[in-house]
PDB file of C-alpha atoms in Angstrom:
ATOM      1  CA  MET A1305      51.656  28.471 -54.284  1.00 61.00           C
ATOM      2  CA  LEU A1306      50.398  31.532 -52.470  1.00 64.00           C
ATOM      3  CA  THR A1307      46.871  30.932 -53.780  1.00 68.00           C
ATOM      4  CA  LEU A1308      46.915  27.327 -52.548  1.00 60.00           C
ATOM      5  CA  LEU A1309      48.088  28.445 -49.112  1.00 60.00           C
ATOM      6  CA  PHE A1310      45.337  31.081 -48.991  1.00 60.00           C
ATOM      7  CA  ILE A1311      42.646  28.509 -49.911  1.00 64.00           C
ATOM      8  CA  CYS A1312      43.876  26.104 -47.222  1.00 58.00           C
ATOM      9  CA  MET A1313      43.786  28.842 -44.604  1.00 60.00           C
ATOM     10  CA  LEU A1314      40.225  29.812 -45.567  1.00 56.00           C
ATOM     11  CA  THR A1315      39.124  26.185 -45.430  1.00 58.00           C
ATOM     12  CA  LEU A1316      40.485  25.839 -41.893  1.00 56.00           C
ATOM     13  CA  ALA A1317      39.063  29.184 -40.820  1.00 58.00           C
ATOM     14  CA  PHE A1318      35.506  28.300 -41.872  1.00 60.00           C
ATOM     15  CA  ASN A1319      35.527  24.714 -40.647  1.00 58.00           C
ATOM     16  CA  ILE A1320      33.755  25.650 -37.437  1.00 57.00           C
ATOM     17  CA  GLN A1321      32.287  22.819 -35.410  1.00 55.00           C
ATOM     18  CA  PRO A1322      29.486  23.637 -32.973  1.00 59.00           C
ATOM     19  CA  VAL A1323      30.354  23.001 -29.357  1.00 61.00           C
ATOM     20  CA  ARG A1324      27.875  20.818 -27.529  1.00 62.00           C
ATOM     21  CA  ALA A1325      27.430  21.126 -23.804  1.00 73.00           C
ATOM     22  CA  GLU A1326      28.043  18.008 -21.776  1.00 91.00           C
ATOM     23  CA  PRO A1327      24.927  16.582 -20.106  1.00 94.00           C
ATOM     24  CA  ARG A1328      24.482  17.955 -16.616  1.00 97.00           C
ATOM     25  CA  THR A1329      22.841  16.639 -13.453  1.00 98.00           C
ATOM     26  CA  TRP A1330      20.496  19.066 -11.687  1.00 98.00           C
ATOM     27  CA  THR A1331      19.436  18.497  -8.081  1.00 98.00           C
ATOM     28  CA  VAL A1332      15.980  19.220  -6.684  1.00 98.00           C
ATOM     29  CA  ASP A1333      15.183  19.331  -2.963  1.00 98.00           C
ATOM     30  CA  ASP A1334      11.933  20.668  -1.536  1.00 95.00           C
ATOM     31  CA  ASP A1335      13.453  21.755   1.774  1.00 93.00           C
ATOM     32  CA  GLY A1336      17.238  21.842   1.504  1.00 88.00           C
ATOM     33  CA  PRO A1337      20.112  23.239  -0.524  1.00 95.00           C
ATOM     34  CA  ALA A1338      19.875  22.251  -4.191  1.00 97.00           C
ATOM     35  CA  ASP A1339      19.818  23.713  -7.673  1.00 98.00           C
ATOM     36  CA  PHE A1340      15.994  23.923  -7.522  1.00 98.00           C
ATOM     37  CA  HIS A1341      13.131  23.496  -5.057  1.00 97.00           C
ATOM     38  CA  THR A1342      10.591  22.375  -7.689  1.00 98.00           C
ATOM     39  CA  ILE A1343      10.825  19.650 -10.291  1.00 98.00           C
ATOM     40  CA  GLN A1344       9.282  21.885 -12.955  1.00 98.00           C
ATOM     41  CA  GLY A1345      11.905  24.569 -12.320  1.00 98.00           C
ATOM     42  CA  ALA A1346      14.666  22.033 -12.999  1.00 98.00           C
ATOM     43  CA  ILE A1347      12.966  20.768 -16.166  1.00 98.00           C
ATOM     44  CA  ASN A1348      12.597  24.326 -17.445  1.00 98.00           C
ATOM     45  CA  ALA A1349      16.333  24.985 -16.951  1.00 98.00           C
ATOM     46  CA  ALA A1350      17.580  21.620 -18.238  1.00 98.00           C
ATOM     47  CA  ASN A1351      18.911  20.855 -21.693  1.00 97.00           C
ATOM     48  CA  PRO A1352      18.112  17.647 -23.584  1.00 97.00           C
ATOM     49  CA  GLU A1353      20.005  14.641 -22.163  1.00 97.00           C
ATOM     50  CA  ASP A1354      20.394  16.255 -18.732  1.00 98.00           C
ATOM     51  CA  THR A1355      19.502  14.309 -15.601  1.00 98.00           C
ATOM     52  CA  ILE A1356      17.272  15.745 -12.899  1.00 98.00           C
ATOM     53  CA  PHE A1357      17.855  14.053  -9.551  1.00 98.00           C
ATOM     54  CA  VAL A1358      15.048  14.656  -7.060  1.00 98.00           C
ATOM     55  CA  ARG A1359      15.822  14.182  -3.382  1.00 98.00           C
ATOM     56  CA  ALA A1360      13.333  12.610  -0.996  1.00 98.00           C
ATOM     57  CA  GLY A1361      10.332  14.782  -0.208  1.00 98.00           C
ATOM     58  CA  SER A1362       6.788  15.613  -1.255  1.00 98.00           C
ATOM     59  CA  TYR A1363       6.403  17.763  -4.349  1.00 98.00           C
ATOM     60  CA  TYR A1364       2.877  19.110  -4.834  1.00 98.00           C
ATOM     61  CA  GLU A1365       2.969  20.000  -8.500  1.00 97.00           C
ATOM     62  CA  HIS A1366       1.810  19.026 -11.970  1.00 98.00           C
ATOM     63  CA  VAL A1367       4.951  18.342 -14.000  1.00 98.00           C
ATOM     64  CA  VAL A1368       5.281  18.784 -17.773  1.00 98.00           C
ATOM     65  CA  VAL A1369       8.353  17.089 -19.253  1.00 98.00           C
ATOM     66  CA  ASN A1370       8.857  18.781 -22.611  1.00 97.00           C
ATOM     67  CA  LYS A1371      12.449  17.779 -23.377  1.00 97.00           C
ATOM     68  CA  ALA A1372      14.457  14.554 -23.439  1.00 97.00           C
ATOM     69  CA  VAL A1373      15.655  14.336 -19.829  1.00 98.00           C
ATOM     70  CA  SER A1374      16.017  11.640 -17.198  1.00 98.00           C
ATOM     71  CA  LEU A1375      13.892  12.328 -14.138  1.00 98.00           C
ATOM     72  CA  ILE A1376      15.315  10.235 -11.281  1.00 98.00           C
ATOM     73  CA  GLY A1377      13.854  10.104  -7.767  1.00 98.00           C
ATOM     74  CA  ASP A1378      15.848   9.252  -4.653  1.00 97.00           C
ATOM     75  CA  LYS A1379      13.621   6.270  -3.660  1.00 96.00           C
ATOM     76  CA  PRO A1380      10.051   5.542  -4.754  1.00 97.00           C
ATOM     77  CA  ALA A1381       8.556   5.328  -1.257  1.00 97.00           C
ATOM     78  CA  ILE A1382       9.939   8.688  -0.122  1.00 98.00           C
ATOM     79  CA  THR A1383      10.115  10.806  -3.301  1.00 98.00           C
ATOM     80  CA  ILE A1384       6.529  11.804  -4.048  1.00 98.00           C
ATOM     81  CA  ILE A1385       4.961  13.856  -6.832  1.00 98.00           C
ATOM     82  CA  ASP A1386       1.414  14.624  -5.685  1.00 98.00           C
ATOM     83  CA  GLY A1387      -1.261  16.068  -7.985  1.00 97.00           C
ATOM     84  CA  SER A1388      -3.486  17.108  -5.057  1.00 96.00           C
ATOM     85  CA  GLY A1389      -6.460  15.179  -6.424  1.00 94.00           C
ATOM     86  CA  THR A1390      -6.724  16.779  -9.875  1.00 91.00           C
ATOM     87  CA  GLY A1391      -5.259  16.729 -13.340  1.00 95.00           C
ATOM     88  CA  ILE A1392      -2.338  14.935 -14.905  1.00 97.00           C
ATOM     89  CA  VAL A1393       0.475  14.605 -12.375  1.00 98.00           C
ATOM     90  CA  VAL A1394       3.301  13.945 -14.879  1.00 98.00           C
ATOM     91  CA  LYS A1395       2.668  14.809 -18.533  1.00 97.00           C
ATOM     92  CA  ILE A1396       5.385  13.715 -20.946  1.00 97.00           C
ATOM     93  CA  GLU A1397       5.570  15.747 -24.150  1.00 96.00           C
ATOM     94  CA  ALA A1398       9.007  14.697 -25.452  1.00 96.00           C
ATOM     95  CA  ALA A1399      10.673  11.548 -26.740  1.00 96.00           C
ATOM     96  CA  ASN A1400      13.455   9.700 -24.929  1.00 96.00           C
ATOM     97  CA  VAL A1401      12.326  10.604 -21.421  1.00 98.00           C
ATOM     98  CA  THR A1402      13.136   8.340 -18.475  1.00 98.00           C
ATOM     99  CA  ILE A1403      11.180   8.528 -15.235  1.00 98.00           C
ATOM    100  CA  ARG A1404      12.348   6.346 -12.354  1.00 98.00           C
ATOM    101  CA  GLY A1405      12.188   6.234  -8.579  1.00 98.00           C
ATOM    102  CA  PHE A1406       9.007   8.148  -7.658  1.00 98.00           C
ATOM    103  CA  THR A1407       5.620   7.759  -6.081  1.00 98.00           C
ATOM    104  CA  ILE A1408       3.238   9.491  -8.470  1.00 98.00           C
ATOM    105  CA  GLN A1409      -0.159   9.990  -6.934  1.00 98.00           C
ATOM    106  CA  ASN A1410      -3.484  11.802  -6.704  1.00 97.00           C
ATOM    107  CA  GLY A1411      -4.349  12.687 -10.296  1.00 94.00           C
ATOM    108  CA  ARG A1412      -7.818  11.476  -9.577  1.00 83.00           C
ATOM    109  CA  ASN A1413     -10.786  13.615 -10.677  1.00 79.00           C
ATOM    110  CA  THR A1414     -11.931  12.798 -14.226  1.00 83.00           C
ATOM    111  CA  THR A1415     -11.481  10.165 -16.912  1.00 87.00           C
ATOM    112  CA  ILE A1416      -8.628  12.128 -18.515  1.00 88.00           C
ATOM    113  CA  ASP A1417      -6.635  12.555 -15.285  1.00 92.00           C
ATOM    114  CA  CYS A1418      -3.499  10.423 -14.919  1.00 95.00           C
ATOM    115  CA  GLY A1419      -0.508   9.676 -12.801  1.00 98.00           C
ATOM    116  CA  ILE A1420       1.630   9.597 -15.956  1.00 98.00           C
ATOM    117  CA  ASN A1421       0.371  10.584 -19.413  1.00 96.00           C
ATOM    118  CA  VAL A1422       2.446  10.018 -22.541  1.00 96.00           C
ATOM    119  CA  LYS A1423       1.313  11.298 -25.942  1.00 90.00           C
ATOM    120  CA  LYS A1424       3.127  10.474 -29.193  1.00 86.00           C
ATOM    121  CA  HIS A1425       6.521   9.708 -27.665  1.00 88.00           C
ATOM    122  CA  THR A1426       8.792   6.857 -26.600  1.00 93.00           C
ATOM    123  CA  VAL A1427       9.551   6.790 -22.868  1.00 97.00           C
ATOM    124  CA  LYS A1428      10.966   4.546 -20.143  1.00 98.00           C
ATOM    125  CA  ILE A1429       8.908   4.339 -16.960  1.00 98.00           C
ATOM    126  CA  SER A1430      10.474   2.095 -14.318  1.00 98.00           C
ATOM    127  CA  ASN A1431      10.664   1.444 -10.581  1.00 98.00           C
ATOM    128  CA  ASN A1432       7.856   3.838  -9.619  1.00 98.00           C
ATOM    129  CA  ILE A1433       4.803   3.585  -7.401  1.00 98.00           C
ATOM    130  CA  VAL A1434       1.775   4.900  -9.288  1.00 98.00           C
ATOM    131  CA  ARG A1435      -1.309   5.131  -7.064  1.00 98.00           C
ATOM    132  CA  ASN A1436      -4.609   6.881  -6.433  1.00 97.00           C
ATOM    133  CA  ASN A1437      -5.080   8.232  -9.968  1.00 96.00           C
ATOM    134  CA  TYR A1438      -7.957   7.813 -12.387  1.00 95.00           C
ATOM    135  CA  ASN A1439      -5.541   6.390 -14.987  1.00 96.00           C
ATOM    136  CA  GLY A1440      -2.302   5.141 -13.487  1.00 97.00           C
ATOM    137  CA  ILE A1441      -0.275   5.283 -16.710  1.00 97.00           C
ATOM    138  CA  TRP A1442      -1.815   6.216 -20.053  1.00 96.00           C
ATOM    139  CA  LEU A1443       0.090   5.741 -23.307  1.00 95.00           C
ATOM    140  CA  GLN A1444      -1.537   7.534 -26.251  1.00 93.00           C
ATOM    141  CA  ARG A1445      -0.006   7.020 -29.714  1.00 90.00           C
ATOM    142  CA  SER A1446       3.227   6.086 -27.983  1.00 91.00           C
ATOM    143  CA  ASN A1447       5.273   3.485 -29.831  1.00 91.00           C
ATOM    144  CA  GLY A1448       8.149   1.533 -28.306  1.00 94.00           C
ATOM    145  CA  SER A1449       7.748   2.678 -24.700  1.00 96.00           C
ATOM    146  CA  SER A1450       8.750   0.590 -21.654  1.00 97.00           C
ATOM    147  CA  ILE A1451       6.758   0.227 -18.447  1.00 97.00           C
ATOM    148  CA  ILE A1452       8.911  -1.994 -16.240  1.00 98.00           C
ATOM    149  CA  ASP A1453       9.036  -2.959 -12.530  1.00 98.00           C
ATOM    150  CA  ASN A1454       6.470  -0.428 -11.302  1.00 98.00           C
ATOM    151  CA  LYS A1455       3.896  -0.849  -8.537  1.00 98.00           C
ATOM    152  CA  ILE A1456       0.563   0.332  -9.907  1.00 98.00           C
ATOM    153  CA  TRP A1457      -2.076   0.363  -7.151  1.00 97.00           C
ATOM    154  CA  ASN A1458      -5.498   1.801  -6.366  1.00 96.00           C
ATOM    155  CA  ASN A1459      -6.170   3.545  -9.675  1.00 96.00           C
ATOM    156  CA  THR A1460      -9.417   3.284 -11.635  1.00 95.00           C
ATOM    157  CA  TRP A1461      -7.373   2.027 -14.613  1.00 95.00           C
ATOM    158  CA  ALA A1462      -3.862   0.673 -14.045  1.00 97.00           C
ATOM    159  CA  VAL A1463      -2.307   0.973 -17.507  1.00 96.00           C
ATOM    160  CA  ARG A1464      -4.330   2.379 -20.356  1.00 93.00           C
ATOM    161  CA  ILE A1465      -2.994   2.063 -23.888  1.00 92.00           C
ATOM    162  CA  SER A1466      -4.543   3.607 -26.980  1.00 92.00           C
ATOM    163  CA  GLU A1467      -3.177   3.631 -30.534  1.00 91.00           C
ATOM    164  CA  SER A1468       0.254   2.469 -29.335  1.00 89.00           C
ATOM    165  CA  ASN A1469       2.509  -0.267 -30.714  1.00 90.00           C
ATOM    166  CA  LYS A1470       5.614  -2.215 -29.723  1.00 92.00           C
ATOM    167  CA  SER A1471       5.583  -1.158 -26.071  1.00 93.00           C
ATOM    168  CA  VAL A1472       6.931  -3.433 -23.345  1.00 95.00           C
ATOM    169  CA  ILE A1473       5.014  -3.891 -20.100  1.00 95.00           C
ATOM    170  CA  HIS A1474       6.935  -6.262 -17.852  1.00 97.00           C
ATOM    171  CA  GLY A1475       7.533  -7.068 -14.186  1.00 98.00           C
ATOM    172  CA  ASN A1476       4.948  -4.651 -12.794  1.00 98.00           C
ATOM    173  CA  THR A1477       2.889  -5.326  -9.677  1.00 98.00           C
ATOM    174  CA  ILE A1478      -0.685  -4.298 -10.439  1.00 97.00           C
ATOM    175  CA  ALA A1479      -3.382  -4.468  -7.744  1.00 97.00           C
ATOM    176  CA  ASN A1480      -6.712  -2.925  -6.698  1.00 96.00           C
ATOM    177  CA  ASN A1481      -7.386  -1.134  -9.978  1.00 95.00           C
TER     178      ASN A1481
END
């Protein structure tokens, strides 16, 4: 009886379940009180499944999204990520990323520059303004992504897709590309 009790106690003692943090919302504001003043700073601090809410403003940075987060802008017309005329403005290097509510602009110099570049991952890109880039949105080996209800204007190429399958492109306004 004592042996059975001892075995039960050991079983309970070693049945340790890892504790998972609840998803958190981080706030970014370029000129006011917030968790961060840059989008990249918030991404670096975030855990997978966190949400990064970006308040209205102009953010002059090249953003690398390397974990599964939701990047949500206040309103597309007034929440701007600006690449200052060079490079990839938003580079997505993780699966299950959502990007919504931004103007993404000025990744304009060479044929590999983009407003949004996605390589090898599934993402949701919706309700953005993507303008003045060489490639507006470029999906590379990205299967099952969604590009929905964006305004894609004044890019050399609006949406460029290479080696990608089963992606949905729907409800976008595409002009002057």
